[in-house]
Amino acid sequence: MRKDWSKDYPSPEGLTEEFLDENSSLKKMLDFIGSGKKVVDFGCATGYFANLLQQKDCIVTGIEINPDAAKVAEKYCQNVIVADLDFVSIREILANQKFDVAIFGDILEHLRNPWKVLEETKSILKEHGFVVASIPNIAHGAIRLALLEGKFEYRKLGILDDTHLRFFTRETNEELFKKSGYFIDEVNCTKLPVFSDSDLVPNLQENHFSKDVIQYLQQDQDIDTLQFIVRAFPLSQEGEHSLLNTRYRQVLVERDVIQSQLQQTQAELERSQSQLQQTQAELERSQSQLQQTQAELERSQCQLQQTQAELEEIRSRSQHIPAEIEVGLQPSVEEVETLKLQLQNTQTELERSQHIITAMESSKFWQIRQTWFQFKKIIGLS
C-alpha cells in the first residue's frame, strides 16, 4: 500500500459533496455507495473520503498503512486500524465484523496480490454487501502514445504513480474481479483528455504524432478514461439475489420513467396527428382551390385566345375598310355633284320667276287689279 501519504491527499477540512466535480472519482464512488451504510475504507489516508461518507450518515472504519495519516483520520472514522494489506489478513484485522460496503479508492493497484485481498473481503461483507473501487486505466491514450515514443516514466502522481505495483485495462480490471469471485454490477469512468497538462498523465505534443495514429486510438472508448469506478457483488446466491433485487428496482424506476416518457410521447403524437389532420384538410382545401384556380386560368386562357383571334380578325378586316369606303363613296360624290347642279338650276329658275312677279306687281294693270279687289271687299261682293 501507499507509504508516502502526504503527497496527494485532499484536505478533509471543509470538503463537501457539493464541491466535488461530477468527473471526480470521489463523487462517482459516493453515488455508488449511497447513504446510511456501514463502510470499511481500505487506504483511508487522512479520512477525507470518510468525512464525505460521514455527511451521508455512514459509519466508517478506516484501514491505513501510515500511522500519521491514520491519526488524522480518527477524527472522521469510528475506528482506524493501521495495517499493511500485503502482510495481514483481512479476516484477522476485521474479525467478527460485517459491512455494507468495502471501499478500495485507488488502492488495489498498490497491492502485491489484489486478488487475494478481494477474495478475503467477501468474508466481511453483509448479505447484500458489495465492493466499490476506483482503478487507474493503464490504456489511457497518453500512456500508449508515450510508449510509441519509447517512454514509460514513473511519476509522483497519476496513472504512472511510482508506488503502483499493478496496472489494469478495462478487460484486466474485469478479470480481476471475476477471478476474485465477484460479478461487476456497474462500471463508471472518470475522463481526462489525451493531450493534457495534468500531472496525472504524460504531457505530450499532439503534433509529434500522425493523424492516422491519433484517429486509430480515438476509436477506443477508453482512450480518455483515467479511472474505472466499479461496483461489484460477491459471486454467490445471496450476492446474485441482491444484484437481481437492485436491478429489479432499477428496472422499475426505468420503467416508470419510460412510461412517463411514453405518455408524453403519445400525447405529443396525438397533438401531431391532430395538427397533421388539420394540415391535410388545409392541403386538400388548398388543392381544391388550386384546381379551381387552374380551371379558371384555363378558361381565361381560352377566352384570351378567342379574344386574340377576334382581334386579329378585326385587324385584318380594318386593313380593307379604307379601300371599301373609297369605293363606296365614289358614286355618292357624283350624285352630290348632280344635285348641286340641279340646285343651281332651281335657284336660277326661282330668281327668274321672282323677277317676273316683281315686274307684274309694279305694272299698272296689277295695281288696278289690286284696287278692284279691295273695292269688292268693301261693298261686300267678295
C-alpha angles and dihedrals in degrees: 000000000000114000101179092074100167103058104081111007117121117233112263092213113102094357111145134168091244091066095050119108113242086233091056120113088221091058093046093048091049089054090053094047101047124191138304094032133143103234139187112204111202109206093015092171110184093348097257092138091040087057090057091047090050088057087058092054094257124148109225133202112190129210114195134167096206115071094203092055090043090056091057091046093057088080091065103030130071087221135003123201120195107218144137109230091206090066108028135064118242089214089060101045093044100034116165092006127121127194138192093218136020113201127206105179105185090326109111093068089059094057128093092218111020090164091063093046092051092047092052091047091067089070093063098047122101121238093276095028125133144183125248116195140169115209128181118243111235089189092068110138094244091057093048094048091047088055089054086059089049094252130134103157121171118229138194092250142020135028093337094046107163091233095057113115098174133044126201139194123193090269097046090044089058090046090052092060095038093053090046092057102262137118117214113239098185140356126203129176142214115219135219125172117250092236103049139141090223120128088225096077136027113281109239138179112235093211090063090073133061120250090239092059092048093047090050092052092046089065088071113090090215097051090113099027110126099178139007113226108204135190112192135175126208111264097247138110090262092048093047090047090050091048092049090050091049092048090045091055090046090050090051091052091046089047091053090048092048092047090051090048090046092053090049090047091049091049090049089046091052090049089048091049090049090049089046091052090049090047091049091050090049089047091052090049090048091049090050090049089047091052090049090048090049091050090049090047091052090050090047090049090049091049090047091052090049091048091048090050091049090047091052090049091050090048090050092048093045090059090064098044099084091055092047091049091049092050091045093049096052096080091044092057092054091049091050090052091051092049090049090053092048090048091053091050091049092050090050090050091048093051091049092050090048090055091051092051092048090051092049094050091052094051122101091239092058092048093051088048092052090049091051092052091051092050092051089052091053097050092043100248096125 
